[in-house]
PDB file of C-alpha atoms in Angstrom:
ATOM      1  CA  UNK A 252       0.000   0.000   0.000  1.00  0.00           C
ATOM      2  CA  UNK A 253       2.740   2.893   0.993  1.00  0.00           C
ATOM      3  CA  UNK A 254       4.383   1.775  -2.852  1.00  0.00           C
ATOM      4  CA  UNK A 255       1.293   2.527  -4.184  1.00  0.00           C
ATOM      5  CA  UNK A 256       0.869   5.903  -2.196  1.00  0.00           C
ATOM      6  CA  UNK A 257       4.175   6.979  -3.476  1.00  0.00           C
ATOM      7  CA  UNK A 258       3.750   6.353  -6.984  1.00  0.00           C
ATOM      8  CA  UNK A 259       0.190   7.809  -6.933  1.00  0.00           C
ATOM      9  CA  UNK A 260       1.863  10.979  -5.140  1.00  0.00           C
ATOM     10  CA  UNK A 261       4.733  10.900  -8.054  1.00  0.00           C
ATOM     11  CA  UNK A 262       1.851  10.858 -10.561  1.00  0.00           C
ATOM     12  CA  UNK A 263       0.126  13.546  -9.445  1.00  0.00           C
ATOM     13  CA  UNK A 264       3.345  15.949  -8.448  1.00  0.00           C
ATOM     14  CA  UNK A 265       4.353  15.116 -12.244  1.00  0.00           C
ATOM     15  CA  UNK A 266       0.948  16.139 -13.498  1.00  0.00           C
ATOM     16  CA  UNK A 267       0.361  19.597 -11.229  1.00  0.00           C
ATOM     17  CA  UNK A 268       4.334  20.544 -12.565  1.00  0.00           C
ATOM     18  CA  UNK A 269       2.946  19.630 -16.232  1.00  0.00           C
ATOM     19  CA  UNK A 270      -0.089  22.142 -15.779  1.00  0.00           C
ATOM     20  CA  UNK A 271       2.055  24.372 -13.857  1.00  0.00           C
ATOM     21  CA  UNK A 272       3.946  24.430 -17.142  1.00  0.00           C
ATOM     22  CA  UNK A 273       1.663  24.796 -19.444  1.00  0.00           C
ATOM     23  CA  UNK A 274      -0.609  27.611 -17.637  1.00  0.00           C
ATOM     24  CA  UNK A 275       3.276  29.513 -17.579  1.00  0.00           C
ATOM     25  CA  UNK A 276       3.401  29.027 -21.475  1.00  0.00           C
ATOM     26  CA  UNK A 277      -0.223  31.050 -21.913  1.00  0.00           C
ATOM     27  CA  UNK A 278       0.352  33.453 -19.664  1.00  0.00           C
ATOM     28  CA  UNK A 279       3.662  34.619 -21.296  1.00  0.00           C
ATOM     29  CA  UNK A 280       2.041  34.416 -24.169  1.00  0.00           C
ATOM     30  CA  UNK A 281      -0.894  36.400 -23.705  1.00  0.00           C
ATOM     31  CA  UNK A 282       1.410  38.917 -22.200  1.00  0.00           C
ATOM     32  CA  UNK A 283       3.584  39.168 -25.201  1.00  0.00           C
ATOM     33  CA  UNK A 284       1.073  39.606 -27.312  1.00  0.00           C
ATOM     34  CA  UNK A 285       0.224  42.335 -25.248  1.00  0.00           C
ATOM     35  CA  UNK A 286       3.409  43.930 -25.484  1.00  0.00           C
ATOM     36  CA  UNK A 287       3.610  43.653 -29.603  1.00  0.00           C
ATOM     37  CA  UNK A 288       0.487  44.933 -29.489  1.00  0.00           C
ATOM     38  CA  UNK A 289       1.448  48.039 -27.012  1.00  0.00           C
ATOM     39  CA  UNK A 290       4.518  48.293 -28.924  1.00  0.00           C
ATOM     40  CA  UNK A 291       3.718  48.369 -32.314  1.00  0.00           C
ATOM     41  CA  UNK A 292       0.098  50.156 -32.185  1.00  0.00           C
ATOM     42  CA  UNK A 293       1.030  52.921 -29.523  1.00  0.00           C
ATOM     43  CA  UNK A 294       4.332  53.477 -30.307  1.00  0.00           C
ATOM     44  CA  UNK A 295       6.271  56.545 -31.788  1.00  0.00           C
ATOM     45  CA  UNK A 296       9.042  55.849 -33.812  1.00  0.00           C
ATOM     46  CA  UNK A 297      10.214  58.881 -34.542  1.00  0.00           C
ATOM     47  CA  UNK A 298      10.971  59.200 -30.971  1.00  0.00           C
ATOM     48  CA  UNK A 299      13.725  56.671 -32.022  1.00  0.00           C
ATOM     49  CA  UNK A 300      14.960  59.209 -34.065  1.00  0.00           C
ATOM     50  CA  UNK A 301      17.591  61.955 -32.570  1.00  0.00           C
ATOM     51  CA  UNK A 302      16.529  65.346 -33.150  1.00  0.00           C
ATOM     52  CA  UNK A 303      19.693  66.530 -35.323  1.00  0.00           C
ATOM     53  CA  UNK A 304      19.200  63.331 -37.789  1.00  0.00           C
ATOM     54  CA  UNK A 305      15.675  64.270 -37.894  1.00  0.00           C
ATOM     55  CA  UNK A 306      16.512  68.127 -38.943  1.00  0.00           C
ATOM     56  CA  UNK A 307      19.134  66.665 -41.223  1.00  0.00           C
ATOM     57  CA  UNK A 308      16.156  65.200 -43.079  1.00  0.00           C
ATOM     58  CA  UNK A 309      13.680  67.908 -43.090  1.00  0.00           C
ATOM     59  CA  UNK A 310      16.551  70.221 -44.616  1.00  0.00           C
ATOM     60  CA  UNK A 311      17.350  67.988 -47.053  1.00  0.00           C
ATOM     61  CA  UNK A 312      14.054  67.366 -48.448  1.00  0.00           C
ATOM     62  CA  UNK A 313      13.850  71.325 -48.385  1.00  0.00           C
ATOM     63  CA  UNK A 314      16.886  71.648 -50.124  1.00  0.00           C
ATOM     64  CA  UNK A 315      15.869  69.299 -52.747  1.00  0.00           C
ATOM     65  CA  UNK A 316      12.496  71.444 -52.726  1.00  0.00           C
ATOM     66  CA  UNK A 317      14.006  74.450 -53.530  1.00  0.00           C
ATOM     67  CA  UNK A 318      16.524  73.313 -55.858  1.00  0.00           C
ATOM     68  CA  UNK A 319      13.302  71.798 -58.144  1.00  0.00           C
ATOM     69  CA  UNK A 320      11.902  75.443 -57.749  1.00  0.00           C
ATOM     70  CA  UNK A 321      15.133  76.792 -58.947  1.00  0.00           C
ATOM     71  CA  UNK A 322      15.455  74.890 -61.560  1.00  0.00           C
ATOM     72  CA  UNK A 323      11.903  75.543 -62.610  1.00  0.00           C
ATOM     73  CA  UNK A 324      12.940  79.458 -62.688  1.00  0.00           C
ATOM     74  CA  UNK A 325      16.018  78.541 -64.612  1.00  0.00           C
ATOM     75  CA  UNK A 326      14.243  77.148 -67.824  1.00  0.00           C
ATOM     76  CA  UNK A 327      12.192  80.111 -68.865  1.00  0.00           C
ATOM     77  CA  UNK A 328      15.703  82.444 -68.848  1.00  0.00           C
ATOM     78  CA  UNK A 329      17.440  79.692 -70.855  1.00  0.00           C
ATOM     79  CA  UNK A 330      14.789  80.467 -73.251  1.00  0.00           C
ATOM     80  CA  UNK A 331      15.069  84.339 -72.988  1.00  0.00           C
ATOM     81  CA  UNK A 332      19.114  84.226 -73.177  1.00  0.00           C
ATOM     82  CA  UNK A 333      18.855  82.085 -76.367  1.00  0.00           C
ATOM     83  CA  UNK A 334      16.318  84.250 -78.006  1.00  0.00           C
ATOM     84  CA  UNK A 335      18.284  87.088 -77.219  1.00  0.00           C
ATOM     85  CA  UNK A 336      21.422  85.344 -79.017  1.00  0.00           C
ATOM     86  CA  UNK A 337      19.455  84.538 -82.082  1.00  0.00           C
ATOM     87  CA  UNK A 338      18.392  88.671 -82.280  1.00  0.00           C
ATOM     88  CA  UNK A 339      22.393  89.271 -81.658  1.00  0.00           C
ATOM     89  CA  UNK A 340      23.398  88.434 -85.744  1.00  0.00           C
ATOM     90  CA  UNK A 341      20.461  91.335 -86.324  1.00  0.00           C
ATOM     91  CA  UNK A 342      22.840  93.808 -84.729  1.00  0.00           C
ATOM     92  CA  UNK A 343      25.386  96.290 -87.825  1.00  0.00           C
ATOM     93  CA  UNK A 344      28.654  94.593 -86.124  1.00  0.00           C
ATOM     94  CA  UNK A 345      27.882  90.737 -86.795  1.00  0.00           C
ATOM     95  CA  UNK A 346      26.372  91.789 -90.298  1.00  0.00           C
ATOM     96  CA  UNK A 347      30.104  93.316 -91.269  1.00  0.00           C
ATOM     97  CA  UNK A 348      31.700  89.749 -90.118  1.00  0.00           C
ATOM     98  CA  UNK A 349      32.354  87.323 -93.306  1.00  0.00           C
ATOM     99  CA  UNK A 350      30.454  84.378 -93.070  1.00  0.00           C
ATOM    100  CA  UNK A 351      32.149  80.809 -92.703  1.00  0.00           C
ATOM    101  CA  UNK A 352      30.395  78.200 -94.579  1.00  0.00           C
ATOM    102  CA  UNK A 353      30.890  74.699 -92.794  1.00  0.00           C
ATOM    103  CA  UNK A 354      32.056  72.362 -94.744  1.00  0.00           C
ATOM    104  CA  UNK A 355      29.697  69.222 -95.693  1.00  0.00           C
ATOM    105  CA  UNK A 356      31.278  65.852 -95.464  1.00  0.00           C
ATOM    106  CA  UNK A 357      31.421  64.157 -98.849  1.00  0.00           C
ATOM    107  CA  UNK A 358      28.943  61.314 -99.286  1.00  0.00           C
ATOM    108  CA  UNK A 359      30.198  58.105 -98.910  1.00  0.00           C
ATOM    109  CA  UNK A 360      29.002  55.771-101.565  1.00  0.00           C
ATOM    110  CA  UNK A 361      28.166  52.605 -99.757  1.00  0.00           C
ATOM    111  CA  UNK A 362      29.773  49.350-101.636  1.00  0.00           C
ATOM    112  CA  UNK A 363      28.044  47.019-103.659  1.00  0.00           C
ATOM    113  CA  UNK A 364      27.219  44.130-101.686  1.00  0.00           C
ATOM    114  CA  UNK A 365      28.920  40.851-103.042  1.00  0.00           C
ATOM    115  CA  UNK A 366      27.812  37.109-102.542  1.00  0.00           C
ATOM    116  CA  UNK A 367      28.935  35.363 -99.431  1.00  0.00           C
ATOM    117  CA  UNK A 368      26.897  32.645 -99.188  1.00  0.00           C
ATOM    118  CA  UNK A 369      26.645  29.729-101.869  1.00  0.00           C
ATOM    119  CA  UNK A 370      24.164  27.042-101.857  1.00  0.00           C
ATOM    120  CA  UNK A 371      24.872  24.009-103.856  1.00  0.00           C
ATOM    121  CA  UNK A 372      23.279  20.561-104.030  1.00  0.00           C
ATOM    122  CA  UNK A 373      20.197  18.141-103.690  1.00  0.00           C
ATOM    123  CA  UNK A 374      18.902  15.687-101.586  1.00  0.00           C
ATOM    124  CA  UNK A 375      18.615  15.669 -97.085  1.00  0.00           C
ATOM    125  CA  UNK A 376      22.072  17.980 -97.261  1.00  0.00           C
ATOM    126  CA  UNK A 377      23.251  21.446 -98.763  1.00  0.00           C
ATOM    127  CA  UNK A 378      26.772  21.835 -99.329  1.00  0.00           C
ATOM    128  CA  UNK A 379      26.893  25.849 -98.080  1.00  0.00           C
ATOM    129  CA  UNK A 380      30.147  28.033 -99.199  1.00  0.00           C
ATOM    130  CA  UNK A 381      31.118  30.847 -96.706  1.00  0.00           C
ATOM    131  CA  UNK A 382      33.167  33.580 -97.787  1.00  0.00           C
ATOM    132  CA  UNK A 383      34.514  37.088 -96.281  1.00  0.00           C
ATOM    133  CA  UNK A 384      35.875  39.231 -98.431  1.00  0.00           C
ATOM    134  CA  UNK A 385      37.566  41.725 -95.525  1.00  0.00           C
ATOM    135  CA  UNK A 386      41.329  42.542 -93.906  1.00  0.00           C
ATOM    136  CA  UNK A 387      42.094  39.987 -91.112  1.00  0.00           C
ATOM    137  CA  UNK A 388      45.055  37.842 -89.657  1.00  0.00           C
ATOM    138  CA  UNK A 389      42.196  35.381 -88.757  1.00  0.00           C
ATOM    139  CA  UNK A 390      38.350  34.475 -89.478  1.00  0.00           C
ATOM    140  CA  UNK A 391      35.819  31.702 -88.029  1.00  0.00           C
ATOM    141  CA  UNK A 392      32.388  31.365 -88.697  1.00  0.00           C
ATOM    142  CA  UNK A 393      30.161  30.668 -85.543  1.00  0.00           C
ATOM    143  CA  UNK A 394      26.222  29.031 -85.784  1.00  0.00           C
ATOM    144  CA  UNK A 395      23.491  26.331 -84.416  1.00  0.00           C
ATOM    145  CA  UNK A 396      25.256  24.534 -87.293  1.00  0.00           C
ATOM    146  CA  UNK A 397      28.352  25.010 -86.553  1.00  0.00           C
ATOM    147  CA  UNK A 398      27.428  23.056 -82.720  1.00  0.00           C
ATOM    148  CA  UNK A 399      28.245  26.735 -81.223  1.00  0.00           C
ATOM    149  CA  UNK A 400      32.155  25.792 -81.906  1.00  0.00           C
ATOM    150  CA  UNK A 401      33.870  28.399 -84.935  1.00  0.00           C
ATOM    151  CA  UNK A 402      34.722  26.683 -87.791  1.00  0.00           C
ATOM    152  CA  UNK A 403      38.047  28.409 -89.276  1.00  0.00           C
ATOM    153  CA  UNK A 404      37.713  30.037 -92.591  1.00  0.00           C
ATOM    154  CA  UNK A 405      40.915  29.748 -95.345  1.00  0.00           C
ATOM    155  CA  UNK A 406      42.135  32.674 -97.028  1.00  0.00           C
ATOM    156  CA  UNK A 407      42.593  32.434-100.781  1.00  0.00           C
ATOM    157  CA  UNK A 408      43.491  34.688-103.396  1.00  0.00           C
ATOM    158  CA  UNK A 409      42.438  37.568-100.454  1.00  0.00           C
ATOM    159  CA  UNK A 410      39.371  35.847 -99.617  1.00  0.00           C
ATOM    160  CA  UNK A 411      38.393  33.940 -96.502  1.00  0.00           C
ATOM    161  CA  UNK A 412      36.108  30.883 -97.286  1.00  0.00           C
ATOM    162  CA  UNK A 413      34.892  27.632 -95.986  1.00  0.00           C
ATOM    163  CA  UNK A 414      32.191  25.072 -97.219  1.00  0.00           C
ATOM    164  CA  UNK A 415      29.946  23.109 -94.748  1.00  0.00           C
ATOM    165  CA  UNK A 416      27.099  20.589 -95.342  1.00  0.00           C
ATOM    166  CA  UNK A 417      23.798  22.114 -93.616  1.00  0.00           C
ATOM    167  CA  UNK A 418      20.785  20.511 -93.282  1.00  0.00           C
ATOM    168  CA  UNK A 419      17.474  23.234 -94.986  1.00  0.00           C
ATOM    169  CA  UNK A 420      16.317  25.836 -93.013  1.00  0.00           C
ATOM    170  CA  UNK A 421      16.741  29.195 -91.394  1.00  0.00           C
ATOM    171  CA  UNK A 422      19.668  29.861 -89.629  1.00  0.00           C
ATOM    172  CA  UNK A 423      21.620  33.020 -87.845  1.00  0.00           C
ATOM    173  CA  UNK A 424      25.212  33.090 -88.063  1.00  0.00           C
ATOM    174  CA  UNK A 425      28.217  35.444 -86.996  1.00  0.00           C
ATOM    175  CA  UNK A 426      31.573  35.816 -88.285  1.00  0.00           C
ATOM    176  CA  UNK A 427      34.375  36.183 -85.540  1.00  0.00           C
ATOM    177  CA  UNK A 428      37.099  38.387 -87.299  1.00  0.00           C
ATOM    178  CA  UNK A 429      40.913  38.555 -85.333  1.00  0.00           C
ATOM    179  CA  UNK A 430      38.404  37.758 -82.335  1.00  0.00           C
ATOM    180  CA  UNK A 431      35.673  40.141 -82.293  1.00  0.00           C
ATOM    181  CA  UNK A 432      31.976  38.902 -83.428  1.00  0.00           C
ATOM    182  CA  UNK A 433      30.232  40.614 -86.022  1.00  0.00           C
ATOM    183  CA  UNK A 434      27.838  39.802 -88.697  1.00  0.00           C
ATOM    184  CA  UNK A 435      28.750  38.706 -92.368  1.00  0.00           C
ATOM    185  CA  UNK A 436      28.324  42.841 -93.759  1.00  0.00           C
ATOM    186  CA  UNK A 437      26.904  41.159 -97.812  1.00  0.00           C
ATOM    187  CA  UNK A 438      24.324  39.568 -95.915  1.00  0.00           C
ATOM    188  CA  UNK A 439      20.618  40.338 -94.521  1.00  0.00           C
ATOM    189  CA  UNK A 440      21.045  40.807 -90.703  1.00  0.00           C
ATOM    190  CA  UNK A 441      17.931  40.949 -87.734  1.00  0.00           C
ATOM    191  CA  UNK A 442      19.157  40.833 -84.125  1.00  0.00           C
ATOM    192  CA  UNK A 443      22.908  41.808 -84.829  1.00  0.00           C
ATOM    193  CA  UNK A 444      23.013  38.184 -86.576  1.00  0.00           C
ATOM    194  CA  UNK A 445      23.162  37.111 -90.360  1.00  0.00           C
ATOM    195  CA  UNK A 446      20.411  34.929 -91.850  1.00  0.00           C
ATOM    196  CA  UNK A 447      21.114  32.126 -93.564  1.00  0.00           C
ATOM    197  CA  UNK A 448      18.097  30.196 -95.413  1.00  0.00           C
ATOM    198  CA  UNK A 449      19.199  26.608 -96.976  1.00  0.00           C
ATOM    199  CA  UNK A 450      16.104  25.236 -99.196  1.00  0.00           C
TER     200      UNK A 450
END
């Protein structure tokens, strides 16, 4: 009987500590909530805030104020001082001054465009002829059919050319000239890329 007793005392100590516990857990958190609540709803921020930052603020977003009103003023006297220049050739003194024409650059005459894609063949394949016709110590040819990898082009008689066998269809393309990417300049170009159709 006293075992009993004892473990029906240990029982019920354990279970008083477990409420004990538990009513502790509630009660801080109904009184946090409290305090978020205080805190967050009722409080001033700005309060945070020292007085000389504060000022720092407020005279900066009056600066910026004034400086937008300033500017505002500025515009319209722009306009008078330029009007005022344009009546200043009116005037006996500028009229005695010789006039300088300004020269206008020549026209450059923009080169025929040559052929620098040939398309030869029949059947599932195209054989496809590349060819540049500029200056360079070195020229590749970069594509979808090239498997993103350039494809060195071989110079001959002062032309760079190379001949690949492309499936048909549309394709964009891009020479790369002594390392630099461009597009082939004889050929039509959308996106900063040459088009290449193979029928």
């Amino acid at each position: 009987m006293p075992e009993e007793i004892q473990e029906n005392s240990k029982k019920t100590s354990k279970e008083i500590w477990l409420f004990l516990i538990f009513v502790d857990i509630v009660a801080l958190c109904v009184f946090g909530f409290f305090i978020y609540r205080a805190f967050f709803n009722g409080f001033d921020f700005a309060s945070l805030i020292p007085q000389s930052v504060a000022q720092e603020e407020e005279l900066s977003d009056v600066s910026a104020s004034d400086n937008l009103e300033v500017e505002d003023i500025k515009l319209p006297q722009e306009e008078d001082s330029s009007s005022v220049q344009e009546e200043e050739p009116k005037s006996d003194e500028t009229s005695s001054a010789p006039v300088v024409k300004e020269e206008q650059p020549a026209e450059v005459k923009a080169e025929p465009k040559k052929q620098s894609v040939f398309v030869s063949g029949t059947g599932k394949t195209r054989k496809v002829t590349f060819k540049y016709y500029g200056d360079a110590k070195k020229v590749s040819i970069i594509s979808g059919f090239t498997m993103r990898k350039p494809i060195a082009l071989k110079k001959s008689g002062g032309v760079w050319s190379t001949t690949l066998v492309i499936y048909p269809g549309e394709y964009r393309y891009l020479y790369i000239v002594d390392g630099k990417e461009m597009p082939d300049p004889n050929a039509e170009q959308e996106d900063g890329r040459s088009i290449l159709i193979v029928k």
